[in-house]
């Protein structure tokens, strides 16, 4: 059975929004089943260290939600195929607070949700999902974007505007290539749920001179969510299995640890993360980039880039281990671990060669996690690889990565990275 985004698979608008907060604390996509293939651009077209190809690529197949059957999809911009959204939403109600330091106290009063039923997004919001999500302690996510009426999204094209892009890394393209510059007034909305219970809603807002993030905690009756104090808070919640676990509601400073200027602030909205098909509330399964182009969200035609892959995909046609791991690291780690980032000694961006990642057989400079002779990546031995040992650590004091926003081990990610390390027998 083919894997697809669960956007629309729960109640109305149960999709995903992308507001990635605090390392690993802001996830980027709804969970997908553990089997099947991903309904996104052909993984075989994703070349490591490939340059940008501005020509169109094959669109992902359409997936029948009931049967999992796929049918070829064609470029809707040329042959009239269906789009997930017919026309651009109008009369935007989800707007900026008057001041960044004076956010609205109740989620129901923000204009980003229906006032009478805050679980539902406002009609002016656009649902979206990302290919490679951040880990968020096994919570489900719903993501939406609110773009001001008439405003356009600018997509970085480094050939046309090299002065706006980071230096090109060796053997590949600039990390900024394909990044979305969202207009002033944009609000990214993200719900975190366990089962059908809403735990938190985050708003990430672009002001004229800055981005700001706000966290809202849902009440026990699920009627509304209240603004979390500026310093954040931690509370016990019941996960989807009914087991108590700690949940971190980020402080406003935590938001900007990952949503930093070097990383592009908004993080998730990026052509590499959007070039796949999702199921829209309309019931239509369609490519996100094609849909957003169709409704006029961009200020220029969007070049197609080597896309990330769904690292959760299994079965026939699933991406290679290499591509899954590199996509996972890009989404979960490269926000900080890249040139000019908060920790630039290593480079975990998608497309960087193993040699240029600066991890293979290189001694760690932040401690060996108590394992004598360990390396950042010890070929064929995850038990002596600090990048795995840090993922397995239980808290920040013990060297956990990521440091913020998570308290539950990501066993899928740990397993992927461990398998990848076992496959590496020597360093370049």
Coordinates of C-alpha atoms in Angstrom, one line a residue:
X1 CA 0.0 0.0 0.0
X2 CA 1.4 3.4 -0.9
X3 CA 2.3 5.8 1.8
X4 CA 0.7 9.3 1.6
X5 CA 0.6 12.3 3.9
X6 CA -2.2 12.1 6.3
X7 CA -3.2 15.6 5.6
X8 CA -6.9 15.5 5.5
X9 CA -7.0 11.9 6.9
X10 CA -8.4 13.1 10.3
X11 CA -11.2 15.5 10.8
X12 CA -11.6 18.5 8.4
X13 CA -8.3 20.3 7.8
X14 CA -6.4 17.7 9.7
X15 CA -3.3 18.4 7.7
X16 CA -0.1 19.9 8.7
X17 CA 1.4 23.3 9.2
X18 CA 5.0 24.0 9.4
X19 CA 6.2 26.0 12.2
X20 CA 9.4 24.4 13.3
X21 CA 10.4 25.6 16.7
X22 CA 13.4 24.8 18.9
X23 CA 15.8 22.0 17.7
X24 CA 13.6 19.0 17.2
X25 CA 10.9 20.6 19.2
X26 CA 9.0 21.9 16.1
X27 CA 8.1 19.0 13.9
X28 CA 7.2 19.3 10.4
X29 CA 4.7 16.9 9.2
X30 CA 1.9 14.5 10.0
X31 CA 2.9 10.9 10.7
X32 CA 2.6 8.4 7.8
X33 CA 2.1 4.7 7.9
X34 CA 5.2 2.5 8.3
X35 CA 4.8 0.7 5.0
X36 CA 4.5 1.7 1.4
X37 CA 6.1 4.2 -0.9
X38 CA 6.0 8.0 -0.7
X39 CA 3.8 9.9 -3.1
X40 CA 6.5 12.5 -4.0
X41 CA 9.0 13.2 -6.6
X42 CA 10.9 10.1 -7.8
X43 CA 13.6 9.5 -5.2
X44 CA 15.9 8.3 -7.9
X45 CA 16.0 11.8 -9.3
X46 CA 17.5 13.1 -6.1
X47 CA 21.3 13.3 -6.8
X48 CA 23.7 14.0 -4.0
X49 CA 25.8 17.1 -4.7
X50 CA 23.7 17.7 -7.9
X51 CA 23.3 21.2 -9.2
X52 CA 20.0 23.0 -9.6
X53 CA 17.9 21.9 -12.5
X54 CA 15.3 24.5 -13.3
X55 CA 13.5 22.3 -15.8
X56 CA 10.3 20.6 -14.6
X57 CA 10.6 17.1 -13.1
X58 CA 8.0 14.4 -13.1
X59 CA 5.2 15.1 -10.6
X60 CA 4.5 12.4 -8.0
X61 CA 1.6 10.0 -8.6
X62 CA -1.8 10.6 -7.3
X63 CA -2.7 8.2 -4.5
X64 CA -6.2 6.8 -3.7
X65 CA -6.7 7.2 0.0
X66 CA -8.9 4.2 0.3
X67 CA -7.0 1.7 -1.8
X68 CA -3.5 3.1 -2.0
X69 CA -3.6 2.6 -5.8
X70 CA -1.5 5.2 -7.7
X71 CA -2.1 6.8 -11.1
X72 CA 0.4 8.9 -13.0
X73 CA 0.2 12.6 -12.4
X74 CA 1.0 15.2 -15.0
X75 CA 2.0 18.8 -14.7
X76 CA -1.3 20.5 -13.9
X77 CA 0.0 23.8 -15.1
X78 CA 0.0 22.6 -18.7
X79 CA -2.8 20.0 -19.1
X80 CA -5.5 21.0 -16.7
X81 CA -5.0 18.3 -14.1
X82 CA -6.6 18.8 -10.7
X83 CA -5.1 21.0 -8.0
X84 CA -5.6 20.7 -4.3
X85 CA -7.0 24.2 -4.0
X86 CA -9.0 25.8 -6.9
X87 CA -8.5 29.5 -6.0
X88 CA -6.5 31.5 -3.5
X89 CA -8.2 32.1 -0.2
X90 CA -9.3 35.7 0.3
X91 CA -10.1 38.0 3.3
X92 CA -7.2 37.0 5.5
X93 CA -8.2 37.0 9.1
X94 CA -5.0 35.6 10.6
X95 CA -2.9 38.7 11.0
X96 CA 0.0 40.2 13.0
X97 CA -0.5 41.2 16.7
X98 CA -0.3 44.9 17.1
X99 CA 3.1 44.5 18.7
X100 CA 5.5 41.5 18.8
X101 CA 5.5 41.7 22.6
X102 CA 1.7 41.9 22.9
X103 CA 0.4 38.6 21.4
X104 CA -3.3 37.7 21.8
X105 CA -4.0 35.8 25.0
X106 CA -6.5 33.2 23.6
X107 CA -6.0 31.2 20.4
X108 CA -9.7 31.7 19.6
X109 CA -9.1 35.5 19.3
X110 CA -6.2 35.4 16.9
X111 CA -8.2 35.1 13.7
X112 CA -6.2 32.1 12.7
X113 CA -8.9 29.6 13.8
X114 CA -12.6 29.6 13.9
X115 CA -13.6 31.5 17.0
X116 CA -16.4 29.1 17.9
X117 CA -14.3 26.0 17.3
X118 CA -10.6 26.8 17.6
X119 CA -9.7 23.3 16.5
X120 CA -10.6 24.3 13.0
X121 CA -8.4 26.7 11.0
X122 CA -9.8 29.9 9.6
X123 CA -11.0 29.6 6.1
X124 CA -8.2 31.9 4.8
X125 CA -5.5 29.4 5.9
X126 CA -3.7 27.0 3.5
X127 CA -2.8 23.5 4.8
X128 CA 0.6 22.1 3.9
X129 CA 2.9 19.2 4.8
X130 CA 6.6 18.6 4.4
X131 CA 8.4 15.6 3.1
X132 CA 11.0 15.2 5.8
X133 CA 9.6 16.2 9.3
X134 CA 11.3 17.1 12.5
X135 CA 10.9 14.8 15.5
X136 CA 8.4 16.1 18.0
X137 CA 8.1 13.4 20.7
X138 CA 5.8 11.3 18.5
X139 CA 3.0 13.8 18.3
X140 CA 0.9 14.3 15.2
X141 CA 1.0 17.7 13.6
X142 CA -1.2 19.9 11.5
X143 CA 0.3 22.7 9.5
X144 CA -1.2 25.8 7.9
X145 CA 0.0 29.0 6.5
X146 CA -1.7 32.4 6.4
X147 CA -0.3 34.8 3.7
X148 CA -1.6 38.4 3.6
X149 CA -4.1 39.2 0.9
X150 CA -2.3 39.9 -2.4
X151 CA 1.2 39.2 -1.0
X152 CA 3.5 36.8 -2.8
X153 CA 6.1 34.2 -1.7
X154 CA 9.6 34.8 -3.1
X155 CA 11.7 31.6 -3.8
X156 CA 15.4 32.1 -3.7
X157 CA 17.1 31.5 -7.0
X158 CA 20.8 31.9 -6.5
X159 CA 21.6 32.1 -10.3
X160 CA 19.5 35.2 -10.5
X161 CA 20.3 36.7 -7.1
X162 CA 23.7 35.3 -5.9
X163 CA 24.1 38.2 -3.5
X164 CA 21.2 36.9 -1.4
X165 CA 22.5 33.4 -1.0
X166 CA 25.0 31.7 1.2
X167 CA 28.3 30.6 -0.4
X168 CA 27.9 27.4 -2.5
X169 CA 29.2 24.4 -0.7
X170 CA 31.7 22.2 -2.5
X171 CA 30.1 20.0 -5.1
X172 CA 26.5 21.3 -4.7
X173 CA 24.2 24.3 -4.6
X174 CA 23.7 27.0 -2.1
X175 CA 21.6 25.9 0.9
X176 CA 19.5 29.0 0.3
X177 CA 18.5 27.8 -3.2
X178 CA 14.8 27.1 -3.1
X179 CA 14.2 28.7 0.3
X180 CA 11.0 30.6 0.6
X181 CA 11.1 34.2 1.7
X182 CA 7.6 34.7 3.2
X183 CA 6.1 38.2 3.1
X184 CA 5.6 40.4 6.1
X185 CA 2.4 39.5 7.8
X186 CA 2.8 35.7 7.2
X187 CA 1.6 33.5 10.1
X188 CA 2.6 29.8 10.2
X189 CA 0.3 27.7 12.4
X190 CA 1.1 24.3 13.8
X191 CA -1.0 22.1 16.0
X192 CA 0.4 19.2 18.1
X193 CA -1.9 16.3 18.9
X194 CA -1.8 12.9 20.6
X195 CA -4.6 11.0 19.0
X196 CA -7.5 13.5 18.7
X197 CA -6.4 15.5 21.7
X198 CA -4.8 18.9 21.0
X199 CA -1.8 19.6 23.2
X200 CA -0.3 22.8 21.8
X201 CA -0.7 25.3 18.9
X202 CA 2.2 27.4 17.8
X203 CA 2.2 30.6 15.7
X204 CA 5.3 31.8 14.0
X205 CA 4.8 35.3 12.8
X206 CA 6.8 37.6 10.4
X207 CA 6.9 41.2 11.5
X208 CA 8.6 43.9 9.3
X209 CA 11.9 43.5 11.1
X210 CA 11.8 40.1 12.8
X211 CA 10.1 36.8 13.3
X212 CA 8.4 35.8 16.6
X213 CA 7.0 32.6 17.9
X214 CA 4.1 32.1 20.3
X215 CA 3.0 28.9 22.0
X216 CA -0.6 28.2 23.2
X217 CA -1.6 25.5 25.6
X218 CA -4.9 23.7 25.1
X219 CA -7.2 23.4 28.1
X220 CA -8.5 20.1 29.5
X221 CA -11.9 20.5 27.9
X222 CA -10.4 21.2 24.5
X223 CA -12.4 24.4 24.1
X224 CA -9.5 26.9 23.6
X225 CA -5.8 27.4 24.1
X226 CA -4.1 30.0 26.3
X227 CA -0.9 31.9 25.6
X228 CA 2.1 30.3 27.3
X229 CA 4.2 32.6 29.4
X230 CA 7.2 34.2 27.6
X231 CA 9.6 32.0 29.4
X232 CA 7.8 28.8 28.3
X233 CA 6.7 25.9 30.5
X234 CA 6.8 22.1 30.9
X235 CA 3.8 20.0 31.7
X236 CA 2.9 16.3 31.8
X237 CA 0.5 15.1 29.0
X238 CA -0.9 11.8 28.0
X239 CA 0.4 10.5 24.7
X240 CA -1.6 8.5 22.1
X241 CA -1.0 5.3 24.1
X242 CA -2.3 6.9 27.3
X243 CA 1.1 7.1 28.9
X244 CA 2.2 10.2 30.8
X245 CA 5.2 12.1 29.2
X246 CA 6.7 15.5 29.7
X247 CA 5.9 18.1 27.1
X248 CA 7.9 21.3 26.5
X249 CA 6.0 24.5 25.6
X250 CA 8.9 26.6 24.2
X251 CA 9.9 30.0 25.4
X252 CA 9.9 32.8 22.8
X253 CA 13.7 32.7 22.8
X254 CA 13.7 28.9 22.3
X255 CA 11.8 29.5 19.0
X256 CA 14.6 31.6 17.6
X257 CA 17.4 29.1 18.6
X258 CA 16.4 27.1 15.5
X259 CA 14.4 29.7 13.6
X260 CA 17.6 31.7 13.3
X261 CA 18.6 34.0 10.4
X262 CA 21.3 31.7 9.1
X263 CA 18.8 28.9 8.8
X264 CA 16.3 31.1 7.0
X265 CA 13.9 31.7 10.0
X266 CA 10.8 29.9 8.7
X267 CA 12.7 26.6 8.0
X268 CA 9.9 24.3 6.7
X269 CA 8.6 26.3 3.7
X270 CA 11.2 25.3 1.1
X271 CA 10.9 23.9 -2.4
X272 CA 12.8 20.8 -1.4
X273 CA 10.3 20.1 1.3
X274 CA 7.2 20.9 -0.6
X275 CA 7.7 19.0 -3.9
X276 CA 5.3 16.1 -3.2
X277 CA 1.6 15.3 -3.2
X278 CA -0.6 15.6 -0.2
X279 CA -4.3 15.0 0.3
X280 CA -6.1 18.3 0.6
X281 CA -9.4 18.9 2.6
X282 CA -11.1 18.9 -0.8
X283 CA -10.2 15.2 -1.1
X284 CA -7.9 15.9 -4.0
X285 CA -4.4 14.5 -3.9
X286 CA -2.1 17.0 -5.6
X287 CA 1.4 18.3 -5.8
X288 CA 1.9 21.2 -3.4
X289 CA 4.2 23.3 -5.5
X290 CA 1.9 22.9 -8.6
X291 CA -1.1 23.8 -6.4
X292 CA 0.5 26.9 -4.9
X293 CA 1.7 28.0 -8.3
X294 CA -1.8 27.5 -9.7
X295 CA -3.4 29.8 -7.1
X296 CA -0.8 32.5 -7.6
X297 CA 1.2 32.3 -4.4
X298 CA 4.7 32.9 -5.9
X299 CA 6.2 36.0 -7.4
X300 CA 7.9 34.1 -10.2
X301 CA 8.0 30.5 -11.7
X302 CA 9.5 28.1 -9.2
X303 CA 12.5 26.0 -10.3
X304 CA 12.4 22.3 -9.4
X305 CA 15.2 21.2 -7.1
X306 CA 16.5 17.8 -6.0
X307 CA 13.8 17.1 -3.3
X308 CA 14.3 15.6 0.1
X309 CA 12.8 12.1 0.6
X310 CA 10.3 10.7 3.1
X311 CA 12.7 8.9 5.5
X312 CA 9.7 6.9 6.9
X313 CA 8.9 5.2 3.6
X314 CA 9.2 1.4 3.5
X315 CA 8.7 -1.3 0.9
X316 CA 9.2 -1.5 -2.8
X317 CA 10.2 1.8 -4.4
X318 CA 11.2 3.4 -1.1
X319 CA 14.3 5.7 -1.2
X320 CA 17.7 4.4 -0.5
X321 CA 19.1 4.4 3.1
X322 CA 21.6 7.1 2.1
X323 CA 18.9 9.4 0.9
X324 CA 16.6 8.8 3.9
X325 CA 19.3 9.5 6.4
X326 CA 20.5 12.6 4.6
X327 CA 17.0 13.9 4.5
X328 CA 16.5 13.1 8.2
X329 CA 19.7 14.9 9.1
X330 CA 18.9 17.9 6.9
X331 CA 15.5 18.4 8.6
X332 CA 16.4 17.5 12.2
X333 CA 20.0 18.6 12.5
X334 CA 21.2 21.0 9.7
X335 CA 19.4 24.0 11.2
X336 CA 22.4 24.4 13.5
X337 CA 25.0 22.0 12.0
X338 CA 26.0 23.9 8.9
X339 CA 28.3 26.7 7.8
X340 CA 27.6 29.9 9.8
X341 CA 25.1 28.0 12.0
X342 CA 25.0 27.8 15.7
X343 CA 27.4 24.8 15.5
X344 CA 29.3 25.1 12.2
X345 CA 32.1 22.6 12.9
X346 CA 30.1 20.0 10.9
X347 CA 27.8 20.3 8.0
X348 CA 24.7 18.0 7.9
X349 CA 22.8 19.6 5.0
X350 CA 21.3 17.5 2.3
X351 CA 23.6 17.1 -0.6
X352 CA 26.9 17.7 1.1
X353 CA 29.4 14.9 0.5
X354 CA 30.5 12.6 3.4
X355 CA 33.9 14.1 3.3
X356 CA 32.6 17.7 3.5
X357 CA 30.3 16.8 6.4
X358 CA 33.4 16.7 8.6
X359 CA 32.2 13.8 10.7
X360 CA 33.8 10.6 9.5
X361 CA 36.7 9.5 11.7
X362 CA 37.0 12.9 13.3
X363 CA 37.3 13.3 17.0
X364 CA 34.5 15.1 18.8
X365 CA 35.3 18.5 20.2
X366 CA 32.3 18.5 22.7
X367 CA 33.1 15.4 24.6
X368 CA 33.2 11.7 23.8
X369 CA 29.9 10.7 25.6
X370 CA 32.0 8.5 27.9
X371 CA 33.1 6.2 25.1
X372 CA 36.9 6.1 24.8
X373 CA 38.0 6.3 21.2
X374 CA 34.7 7.5 19.9
X375 CA 34.5 9.6 16.8
X376 CA 31.8 11.9 15.5
X377 CA 31.1 9.0 13.0
X378 CA 33.1 5.8 13.6
X379 CA 32.8 3.8 10.4
X380 CA 30.7 0.7 10.8
X381 CA 30.2 1.2 14.5
X382 CA 27.3 3.3 15.8
X383 CA 28.2 2.4 19.4
X384 CA 31.4 4.5 19.0
X385 CA 29.8 7.3 17.0
X386 CA 29.1 10.4 19.0
X387 CA 26.3 11.5 16.7
X388 CA 24.3 8.4 17.7
X389 CA 25.3 8.5 21.3
X390 CA 24.0 12.0 21.6
X391 CA 20.7 11.0 20.0
X392 CA 20.4 8.3 22.6
X393 CA 21.2 10.6 25.6
X394 CA 18.2 11.4 27.8
X395 CA 18.6 15.1 28.5
X396 CA 20.7 18.2 27.8
X397 CA 23.0 17.6 30.7
X398 CA 24.0 14.2 29.3
X399 CA 24.7 15.7 25.9
X400 CA 21.4 15.0 24.2
X401 CA 20.8 16.1 20.6
X402 CA 18.6 17.9 19.9
X403 CA 19.0 20.0 23.0
X404 CA 15.6 21.7 23.0
X405 CA 12.0 20.8 22.7
X406 CA 12.1 17.0 23.1
X407 CA 12.3 14.5 25.9
X408 CA 11.4 11.2 24.1
X409 CA 14.0 9.3 22.1
X410 CA 13.4 9.1 18.3
X411 CA 13.9 5.4 17.8
X412 CA 13.2 5.6 14.1
X413 CA 15.9 8.3 13.6
X414 CA 18.4 6.5 15.8
X415 CA 17.8 3.3 13.9
X416 CA 18.2 5.0 10.5
X417 CA 21.5 6.8 11.4
X418 CA 22.8 3.6 13.1
X419 CA 22.1 1.5 10.0
X420 CA 23.7 4.2 7.8
X421 CA 26.9 4.2 9.9
X422 CA 27.1 0.4 9.7
X423 CA 27.0 0.7 5.9
X424 CA 30.0 3.0 5.9
X425 CA 33.2 0.9 6.0
X426 CA 35.8 3.6 5.5
X427 CA 36.1 7.4 5.2
X428 CA 36.8 9.2 2.0

